[in-house]
Short mmCIF file of C-alpha atoms in Angstrom, two decimals:
data_model
loop_
_atom_site.label_atom_id
_atom_site.label_comp_id
_atom_site.label_asym_id
_atom_site.label_seq_id
_atom_site.Cartn_x
_atom_site.Cartn_y
_atom_site.Cartn_z
CA MET A 1 78.08 94.00 103.43
CA TYR A 2 81.61 92.97 104.34
CA ALA A 3 83.25 95.19 106.96
CA PHE A 4 86.86 95.96 106.12
CA PRO A 5 89.41 96.39 108.92
CA ASP A 6 90.65 99.85 109.82
CA PRO A 7 94.39 100.04 108.93
CA GLN A 8 95.22 102.51 111.71
CA ALA A 9 93.40 100.51 114.39
CA ALA A 10 95.01 97.26 113.22
CA ARG A 11 98.50 98.76 113.33
CA SER A 12 97.76 100.17 116.78
CA ARG A 13 96.72 96.73 118.06
CA TRP A 14 99.90 95.25 116.58
CA LYS A 15 102.02 97.88 118.37
CA THR A 16 100.28 97.08 121.67
CA LEU A 17 100.87 93.34 121.21
CA ALA A 18 104.55 93.85 120.36
CA ASP A 19 105.05 96.05 123.44
CA GLN A 20 103.41 93.45 125.67
CA LEU A 21 105.57 90.65 124.30
CA ASN A 22 108.75 92.68 124.81
CA GLU A 23 107.80 93.56 128.39
CA GLN A 24 107.34 89.88 129.21
CA GLN A 25 110.92 89.04 128.27
CA PRO A 26 113.25 88.35 131.24
CA THR A 27 116.07 90.70 132.14
CA GLU A 28 119.70 89.67 132.55
CA GLU A 29 122.31 91.36 134.71
CA ILE A 30 125.94 91.28 133.63
CA ILE A 31 129.06 92.74 135.23
CA GLN A 32 131.44 94.45 132.86
CA THR A 33 135.12 94.60 133.97
CA PHE A 34 137.52 97.17 132.54
CA LYS A 35 141.33 96.94 132.22
CA ASP A 36 141.91 99.27 135.15
CA GLY A 37 139.89 96.99 137.43
CA ARG A 38 136.70 99.00 137.47
CA THR A 39 133.43 97.10 137.18
CA ARG A 40 130.00 98.15 135.99
CA LYS A 41 126.71 96.37 136.30
CA ARG A 42 124.46 96.38 133.23
CA VAL A 43 120.89 95.17 132.83
CA LEU A 44 120.06 93.66 129.45
CA HIS A 45 116.43 93.45 128.37
CA SER A 46 115.95 91.22 125.34
CA LYS A 47 113.16 91.80 122.82
CA GLN A 48 110.96 89.16 121.24
CA VAL A 49 109.81 91.62 118.56
CA SER A 50 112.69 93.74 117.31
CA THR A 51 112.27 97.14 115.68
CA SER A 52 112.77 95.74 112.18
CA VAL A 53 110.25 92.93 112.75
CA ARG A 54 107.78 95.48 114.15
CA LYS A 55 108.10 97.57 110.97
CA THR A 56 107.73 94.46 108.83
CA GLY A 57 104.49 93.67 110.67
CA ARG A 58 103.12 97.15 109.95
CA ASP A 59 103.95 96.78 106.25
CA LEU A 60 102.36 93.31 106.18
CA ILE A 61 99.12 94.67 107.70
CA SER A 62 98.89 97.37 105.02
CA LEU A 63 99.66 94.82 102.31
CA TYR A 64 97.05 92.35 103.57
CA ILE A 65 94.27 94.96 103.89
CA GLY A 66 94.99 96.14 100.36
CA HIS A 67 94.70 92.50 99.25
CA LEU A 68 91.27 92.28 100.94
CA HIS A 69 90.03 95.32 99.02
CA GLN A 70 91.34 93.96 95.71
CA THR A 71 89.67 90.60 96.37
CA HIS A 72 86.37 92.31 97.20
CA ARG A 73 86.49 94.31 93.97
CA LYS A 74 86.91 91.07 91.99
CA LEU A 75 84.65 88.61 93.86
CA GLY A 76 82.38 90.73 96.06
CA ASP A 77 81.05 89.51 99.41
CA LYS A 78 80.99 85.88 98.20
CA GLY A 79 84.77 85.78 98.34
CA PHE A 80 84.63 86.24 102.13
CA GLU A 81 81.98 83.66 103.04
CA GLY A 82 84.60 81.20 104.32
CA GLY A 83 86.60 83.87 106.13
CA GLU A 84 89.28 86.31 105.09
CA PRO A 85 91.18 85.01 102.03
CA GLY A 86 94.89 84.34 102.23
CA PHE A 87 97.48 86.51 100.54
CA LEU A 88 99.40 84.38 98.03
CA THR A 89 103.09 85.29 97.91
CA ASN A 90 106.60 83.88 98.35
CA ARG A 91 109.84 84.94 100.00
CA VAL A 92 111.17 86.50 96.78
CA GLU A 93 108.20 88.87 96.48
CA LEU A 94 108.34 89.73 100.17
CA ALA A 95 112.05 90.47 99.95
CA ASN A 96 111.44 92.89 97.07
CA LEU A 97 108.58 94.58 98.93
CA TRP A 98 110.45 94.93 102.22
CA GLY A 99 113.85 95.73 100.73
CA CYS A 100 115.77 92.89 102.38
CA SER A 101 117.21 89.49 101.53
CA GLU A 102 115.05 86.41 101.04
CA ARG A 103 116.43 84.81 104.20
CA THR A 104 115.61 87.92 106.25
CA ALA A 105 112.09 88.09 104.80
CA TYR A 106 111.42 84.47 105.71
CA THR A 107 112.92 84.93 109.20
CA HIS A 108 110.70 87.96 109.83
CA LEU A 109 107.66 85.99 108.69
CA VAL A 110 108.47 83.20 111.16
CA LYS A 111 108.91 85.71 113.99
CA LEU A 112 105.59 87.38 113.10
CA GLN A 113 103.89 84.00 113.28
CA GLU A 114 105.46 83.34 116.68
CA ALA A 115 104.31 86.77 117.88
CA GLY A 116 100.72 86.08 116.80
CA LEU A 117 100.30 88.54 113.91
CA VAL A 118 100.38 85.78 111.28
CA SER A 119 97.78 83.18 112.22
CA LYS A 120 98.87 80.54 109.70
CA ARG A 121 100.70 79.88 106.45
CA LYS A 122 99.43 77.51 103.80
CA PHE A 123 101.81 76.32 101.11
CA ARG A 124 100.48 76.15 97.55
CA GLY A 125 101.94 74.60 94.42
CA THR A 126 105.49 73.45 93.81
CA ARG A 127 107.27 76.81 93.54
CA ALA A 128 107.42 77.60 97.28
CA ASP A 129 104.37 79.88 97.10
CA PHE A 130 102.33 80.14 100.26
CA GLU A 131 99.23 81.92 101.54
CA VAL A 132 99.56 84.22 104.55
CA TYR A 133 96.61 84.69 106.93
CA LEU A 134 96.67 87.45 109.54
CA SER A 135 95.11 87.27 112.99
CA THR A 136 91.50 88.48 113.08
CA GLU A 137 92.05 89.69 116.64
CA ILE A 138 94.60 92.22 115.39
CA LEU A 139 92.74 93.10 112.19
CA PHE A 140 89.25 93.50 113.63
CA GLY A 141 89.72 93.41 117.39
CA ARG A 142 87.72 90.17 117.69
CA LYS A 143 88.82 86.63 118.43
CA ASP A 144 88.49 83.69 116.05
CA GLY A 145 84.95 82.35 115.96
CA GLU A 146 83.21 85.59 116.94
CA SER A 147 80.57 86.93 114.59
CA ARG A 148 81.53 89.71 112.26
CA VAL A 149 80.16 93.19 112.69
CA LYS A 150 77.44 94.20 110.27
CA LYS A 151 78.55 97.79 109.85
CA PRO A 152 81.96 98.86 108.59
CA VAL A 153 84.61 99.16 111.26
CA PHE A 154 85.34 102.70 110.16
CA GLN A 155 82.36 104.76 109.02
CA MET A 156 82.72 108.50 109.21
CA PRO A 157 79.61 110.68 109.29
CA ALA A 158 78.97 113.07 106.45
CA SER A 159 80.17 116.02 108.51
CA SER A 160 83.50 114.33 109.25
CA LEU A 161 84.62 113.79 105.65
CA PRO A 162 88.19 114.80 104.79
CA THR A 163 88.34 118.52 105.42
CA LEU A 164 89.62 119.73 102.11
CA ILE A 165 87.53 117.43 99.95
CA LEU A 166 84.19 119.15 100.52
CA GLN A 167 85.13 122.49 102.03
CA ASN A 168 87.56 123.59 99.33
CA LEU A 169 85.57 122.54 96.26
CA PRO A 170 85.16 125.79 94.27
CA LEU A 171 81.43 125.68 93.53
CA ASN A 172 80.03 128.91 92.02
CA ASN A 173 76.31 129.64 91.79
CA ALA A 174 74.77 131.53 88.90
CA SER A 175 71.03 132.08 88.59
CA ILE A 176 69.56 132.09 85.08
CA ASN A 177 66.01 133.23 84.34
CA GLN A 178 64.37 131.37 81.46
CA GLY A 179 60.79 132.41 80.97
CA ASN A 180 58.89 131.60 84.14
CA ASN A 181 61.45 129.06 85.33
CA LYS A 182 64.53 129.84 87.37
CA THR A 183 67.34 127.36 87.20
CA GLU A 184 70.62 127.22 89.09
CA THR A 185 73.86 126.42 87.32
CA ILE A 186 76.73 124.80 89.21
CA LYS A 187 80.25 125.30 87.93
CA GLY A 188 82.77 122.98 89.49
CA CYS A 189 86.54 123.09 89.26
CA GLY A 190 86.72 124.32 85.68
CA PHE A 191 85.29 121.15 84.13
CA GLY A 192 82.47 122.92 82.31
CA ASP A 193 78.84 123.91 82.94
CA ASN A 194 75.77 121.79 83.33
CA THR A 195 72.84 124.09 82.66
CA ALA A 196 70.12 121.55 81.84
CA THR A 197 67.39 120.93 84.40
CA ASN A 198 65.17 118.08 85.48
CA GLN A 199 61.96 119.70 86.70
CA GLY A 200 59.07 117.65 88.00
CA ASN A 201 60.60 114.21 87.67
CA THR A 202 60.96 113.43 91.38
CA GLN A 203 58.05 111.64 92.99
CA GLN A 204 57.62 112.66 96.60
CA GLY A 205 57.58 109.68 98.95
CA ASN A 206 58.30 107.19 96.21
CA LYS A 207 58.98 103.81 97.86
CA ASN A 208 60.89 102.66 94.79
CA GLN A 209 63.55 105.30 95.34
CA GLY A 210 66.89 103.68 94.50
CA ASN A 211 65.42 101.01 92.20
CA THR A 212 67.25 101.25 88.87
CA GLU A 213 64.52 99.32 87.05
CA ARG A 214 61.50 101.47 87.89
CA GLN A 215 59.86 103.41 85.08
CA GLN A 216 60.09 107.19 85.26
CA PRO A 217 59.27 110.05 82.90
CA PRO A 218 62.13 110.89 80.55
CA LEU A 219 64.41 113.77 81.44
CA LYS A 220 63.58 116.99 79.62
CA ALA A 221 65.99 119.87 79.34
CA GLU A 222 64.73 123.45 79.62
CA THR A 223 64.37 125.43 76.44
CA GLY A 224 67.36 127.42 75.39
CA THR A 225 69.81 125.62 77.63
CA GLN A 226 73.01 124.07 76.35
CA TYR A 227 75.27 121.47 77.87
CA GLN A 228 78.97 121.94 77.57
CA GLY A 229 80.89 118.69 77.12
CA VAL A 230 83.34 117.55 79.73
CA THR A 231 86.62 115.83 78.98
CA VAL A 232 88.19 113.66 81.66
CA THR A 233 91.71 112.34 81.21
CA MET A 234 91.58 108.56 81.67
CA GLY A 235 94.15 107.10 84.02
CA ALA A 236 95.32 110.46 85.36
CA GLY A 237 93.54 109.82 88.62
CA GLY A 238 92.08 113.31 88.56
CA ALA A 239 95.34 114.80 89.77
CA ALA A 240 94.92 117.76 87.43
CA ALA A 241 91.62 118.66 89.05
CA GLY A 242 93.39 119.02 92.37
CA SER A 243 96.07 121.34 90.92
CA VAL A 244 98.79 118.86 91.79
CA ASP A 245 101.96 118.24 89.86
CA ASN A 246 101.66 115.07 87.76
CA SER A 247 105.15 113.90 88.65
CA ARG A 248 105.30 110.73 90.71
CA PRO A 249 107.95 110.87 93.44
CA ALA A 250 108.67 107.84 95.54
CA LYS A 251 106.15 106.74 98.12
CA GLY A 252 106.30 108.74 101.33
CA GLN A 253 107.38 112.03 99.74
CA ARG A 254 103.85 113.45 99.44
CA THR A 255 102.82 115.96 102.03
CA PRO A 256 99.37 115.60 103.64
CA ALA A 257 98.18 118.66 101.72
CA GLN A 258 99.31 117.14 98.41
CA ARG A 259 97.64 113.81 99.13
CA GLN A 260 94.46 115.64 100.13
CA ALA A 261 94.54 117.61 96.88
CA ILE A 262 94.97 114.39 94.90
CA PHE A 263 91.97 112.87 96.70
CA GLU A 264 89.97 115.98 95.82
CA GLY A 265 90.90 115.42 92.19
CA TYR A 266 89.76 111.79 92.28
CA LEU A 267 86.43 112.73 93.82
CA THR A 268 85.75 115.76 91.62
CA SER A 269 86.70 114.12 88.31
CA PHE A 270 84.52 111.10 89.11
CA TRP A 271 81.50 113.28 89.89
CA VAL A 272 81.98 115.42 86.77
CA TYR A 273 82.26 112.33 84.57
CA ALA A 274 79.19 110.81 86.25
CA LYS A 275 77.18 113.97 85.53
CA GLN A 276 78.29 113.89 81.92
CA LEU A 277 77.31 110.24 81.37
CA LEU A 278 74.38 109.66 83.75
CA TYR A 279 72.90 113.05 84.66
CA SER A 280 73.47 115.12 81.53
CA GLY A 281 69.86 116.36 81.63
CA ARG A 282 69.92 117.58 85.21
CA SER A 283 71.09 120.55 87.19
CA PHE A 284 72.11 120.33 90.85
CA THR A 285 72.04 122.99 93.54
CA LYS A 286 74.97 123.57 95.85
CA ILE A 287 73.34 121.48 98.58
CA GLU A 288 72.67 118.64 96.15
CA GLU A 289 76.25 118.84 94.87
CA ASN A 290 77.61 118.48 98.41
CA GLN A 291 75.24 115.60 99.17
CA ALA A 292 76.32 113.80 96.01
CA LEU A 293 80.01 114.33 96.81
CA GLN A 294 79.50 113.01 100.33
CA GLU A 295 77.68 109.93 99.02
CA ILE A 296 80.42 109.23 96.47
CA ALA A 297 83.21 109.74 99.00
CA GLN A 298 81.59 107.26 101.39
CA GLY A 299 80.10 104.70 98.98
CA VAL A 300 82.70 104.66 96.21
CA TYR A 301 85.99 105.73 97.82
CA ARG A 302 85.36 104.55 101.43
CA ASN A 303 86.32 108.03 102.63
CA PHE A 304 89.83 107.46 101.21
CA LYS A 305 90.75 105.35 104.22
CA VAL A 306 91.98 102.47 102.05
CA ASP A 307 95.75 102.09 102.28
CA PHE A 308 96.51 102.25 98.53
CA THR A 309 99.59 103.52 96.76
CA GLU A 310 99.20 106.25 94.15
CA LYS A 311 99.49 103.66 91.38
CA GLU A 312 96.72 101.55 92.93
CA TRP A 313 94.53 104.64 93.32
CA ASP A 314 95.05 105.46 89.63
CA GLU A 315 94.13 101.91 88.62
CA TYR A 316 91.03 102.05 90.81
CA GLN A 317 90.05 105.42 89.30
CA THR A 318 90.37 103.96 85.80
CA GLU A 319 88.12 101.05 86.83
CA LEU A 320 85.55 103.52 88.16
CA PHE A 321 85.49 105.37 84.84
CA LYS A 322 84.94 102.08 83.00
CA ARG A 323 82.11 101.21 85.38
CA LEU A 324 80.49 104.59 84.72
CA GLU A 325 80.65 103.89 80.98
CA LEU A 326 79.03 100.48 81.53
CA ALA A 327 76.24 102.10 83.54
CA ALA A 328 75.71 104.75 80.86
CA GLY A 329 75.50 102.06 78.18
CA TYR A 330 72.91 100.19 80.24
CA TYR A 331 70.60 103.20 80.49
CA GLN A 332 71.07 103.99 76.81
CA ARG A 333 69.89 100.48 75.93
CA HIS A 334 66.93 100.76 78.32
CA ALA A 335 65.22 104.03 77.51
CA ASP A 336 62.42 103.34 80.02
CA ARG A 337 64.85 103.38 82.94
CA TYR A 338 67.04 106.05 84.39
CA PRO A 339 69.58 106.21 87.23
CA PRO A 340 68.26 107.21 90.66
CA ASP A 341 69.43 110.32 92.43
CA PRO A 342 73.13 110.16 93.30
CA TYR A 343 72.34 110.64 96.98
CA SER A 344 69.71 109.21 99.35
CA LYS A 345 66.56 111.32 99.35
CA PHE A 346 63.56 109.65 100.97
CA LYS A 347 65.02 106.33 102.07
CA PRO A 348 68.48 105.81 103.61
CA GLY A 349 70.77 103.79 101.38
CA SER A 350 68.73 104.43 98.21
CA GLY A 351 71.21 106.73 96.47
CA TYR A 352 72.76 105.41 93.28
CA PHE A 353 76.29 105.71 94.68
CA CYS A 354 75.34 104.50 98.17
CA GLN A 355 77.25 101.40 99.25
CA GLU A 356 74.10 99.80 100.71
CA ASN A 357 72.23 99.99 97.38
CA GLN A 358 72.72 96.51 95.93
CA ARG A 359 71.20 97.54 92.57
CA GLY A 360 73.03 100.83 92.27
CA PHE A 361 76.52 101.73 91.12
CA ARG A 362 77.93 98.99 93.32
CA ASN A 363 76.50 96.36 90.95
CA THR A 364 78.61 97.67 88.06
CA ASP A 365 81.61 95.99 89.68
CA ASN A 366 80.05 92.64 88.75
CA TRP A 367 79.44 93.90 85.20
CA LEU A 368 83.08 94.85 84.82
CA ALA A 369 84.21 91.47 86.13
CA ALA A 370 81.83 89.70 83.70
CA ASN A 371 83.20 91.74 80.79
CA ARG A 372 86.75 90.82 81.69
CA THR A 373 85.81 87.16 81.98
CA ALA A 374 84.10 87.21 78.58
CA TYR A 375 87.10 88.94 77.02
CA ARG A 376 89.51 86.39 78.47
CA THR A 377 87.31 83.50 77.33
CA ALA A 378 87.20 84.84 73.78
CA TYR A 379 90.94 85.51 73.78
CA VAL A 380 91.83 82.02 75.05
CA THR A 381 89.48 80.38 72.53
CA GLN A 382 91.14 82.34 69.75
CA ARG A 383 94.61 81.28 70.90
CA LEU A 384 93.50 77.63 71.02
CA SER A 385 92.13 77.76 67.47
CA LEU A 386 95.31 79.42 66.24
CA ALA A 387 97.50 76.73 67.83
CA ILE A 388 95.50 73.93 66.16
CA ARG A 389 95.64 75.74 62.83
CA HIS A 390 99.43 76.05 63.11
CA LEU A 391 99.70 72.29 63.69
CA GLN A 392 97.58 71.64 60.61
CA GLN A 393 99.72 74.03 58.57
CA HIS A 394 102.91 72.38 59.83
CA LEU A 395 101.90 69.07 58.23
CA HIS A 396 101.71 70.79 54.82
CA GLY A 397 104.75 73.04 55.26
CA ARG A 398 102.74 76.27 55.55
CA ALA A 399 103.21 77.08 59.24
CA PRO A 400 104.93 80.31 60.31
CA LYS A 401 108.63 80.24 59.43
CA ARG A 402 109.84 80.02 63.02
CA LEU A 403 107.47 77.16 63.80
CA GLN A 404 108.03 75.35 60.50
CA ALA A 405 111.77 75.15 61.24
CA LYS A 406 110.97 72.80 64.13
CA THR A 407 110.01 69.17 63.84
CA TYR A 408 106.35 68.30 64.33
CA LEU A 409 107.06 67.03 67.86
CA GLU A 410 109.00 70.17 68.75
CA ALA A 411 106.23 72.35 67.35
CA PHE A 412 103.65 70.37 69.32
CA ARG A 413 105.58 70.77 72.58
CA TYR A 414 106.13 74.47 71.91
CA LEU A 415 102.41 75.09 71.41
CA GLU A 416 101.54 72.83 74.34
CA GLU A 417 103.62 74.97 76.70
CA GLN A 418 101.68 78.02 75.51
CA MET A 419 98.34 76.33 76.13
CA LYS A 420 99.33 75.30 79.67
CA ARG A 421 99.33 78.97 80.63
CA TYR A 422 95.57 79.17 80.12
CA GLY A 423 94.62 76.41 82.53
CA GLN A 424 94.03 72.68 82.60
CA ASN A 425 90.74 72.84 80.68
CA ILE A 426 92.32 74.56 77.66
CA HIS A 427 95.31 72.22 77.85
CA GLU A 428 93.05 69.16 77.66
CA LYS A 429 91.11 70.63 74.72
CA PHE A 430 94.39 71.26 72.92
CA LEU A 431 95.56 67.66 73.45
CA THR A 432 92.24 66.30 72.15
CA ALA A 433 92.28 68.49 69.04
CA ALA A 434 95.99 67.90 68.40
CA SER A 435 95.54 64.12 68.50
CA ALA A 436 92.89 64.44 65.80
CA VAL A 437 95.25 66.55 63.67
CA SER A 438 98.08 63.99 63.86
CA GLN A 439 95.73 61.12 62.92
CA ALA A 440 94.06 62.89 59.99
CA PRO A 441 94.68 61.27 56.57
CA ALA A 442 97.13 62.99 54.29
CA LYS A 443 95.65 65.21 51.59
CA THR A 444 96.73 65.05 47.96
CA GLU A 445 97.51 68.56 46.84
CA GLY A 446 96.46 69.75 43.40
CA PHE A 447 93.85 67.04 42.71
CA THR A 448 90.16 67.78 42.36
CA LYS A 449 87.53 65.24 41.44
CA ARG A 450 84.26 66.36 39.97
CA ILE A 451 81.21 64.17 39.87
CA GLN A 452 78.58 65.15 37.33
CA THR A 453 75.08 63.82 37.57
CA LYS A 454 72.67 63.45 34.71
CA LYS A 455 69.84 65.88 34.68
#
């Protein structure tokens, strides 16, 4: 599993490096003479890394680590086999991000490379885009060529989770007697009740714990119990669950308590939606609820140590909801399989939401990426067919009005520019199909020839 750098530790190493570089700069003594003849000696100490460049370096570290997380969500560990990927950008984007001119952004980038934070820049394309690579010594605390650590750089124990996330979750216990069975209902944060139980379906000492493809008895709900549906607002990031105002002030205006409440909302809404889709026939005790929340906070949210903006957190929360729906659809199509326990029971790393479980919830990231790829392939194929059909219609005067007003060459170039957006492969297919359209023999409209054969 790829070990992500700790943003706080990386920024601390950058601060130490900047201080060391500034201390190494020589001092210069000057004598200042006033009009009345008085003189004063002054000692000037130049800085290699100015305050503005130091702040730019901190922002670049946060931006690069966020890029690593986004790349891992799209490509997984395979995207890091050749080292940390570069961050593709240009001076215009950096100027907008840092709130300065393009010249200043480029100057800061050069100074950061001289200071050692930026290890290299690799230019790409013809539009002045370039990839930025940061120093692994500052990101991870290791020099180039050293082996990567196997465990994550930051990995908090279960007892050290964010204080308010697990301690302030309003979980209420209510015991219900049903015949000879006693079940325990957990009510969490006003999202509804889950009163169904799953008695006798856990095999003690099962070595296949965590295997999503093992066969297990179907879940049976207790007699007389009802499940109340749960509605989760998609894209809201669970802010309502944390009793936080939905307004979005500018970045940096949130207090720590507000951010903590928002993180509680993310965690709680995800767990409630997971229970609705994957564990609708089960009831969890307070201890099991806390274990599941701890597993989700560590395996799904990385203990909220990722340096995301609120918008990026909302987008990530929406992706998680889609991945839950994909997982629910998988188990609906395979009635002989069911999701493992949300937390590790008999074997460490076997919980469904555990990051180490390769066949657990982590695998749904690949499913979501495959769905997006299939959707894009179908969309691009449809656009290619439509472009060829418009060329065919243009020859007979039946193309869309805006396209028919152009000459055939102008229409061809207009559609060609659209196809270039979808890559070289689609562009070549368009050229091949368009050449066949232009060379097709003309059709005579309104003439039909029937050939009758003798019976």
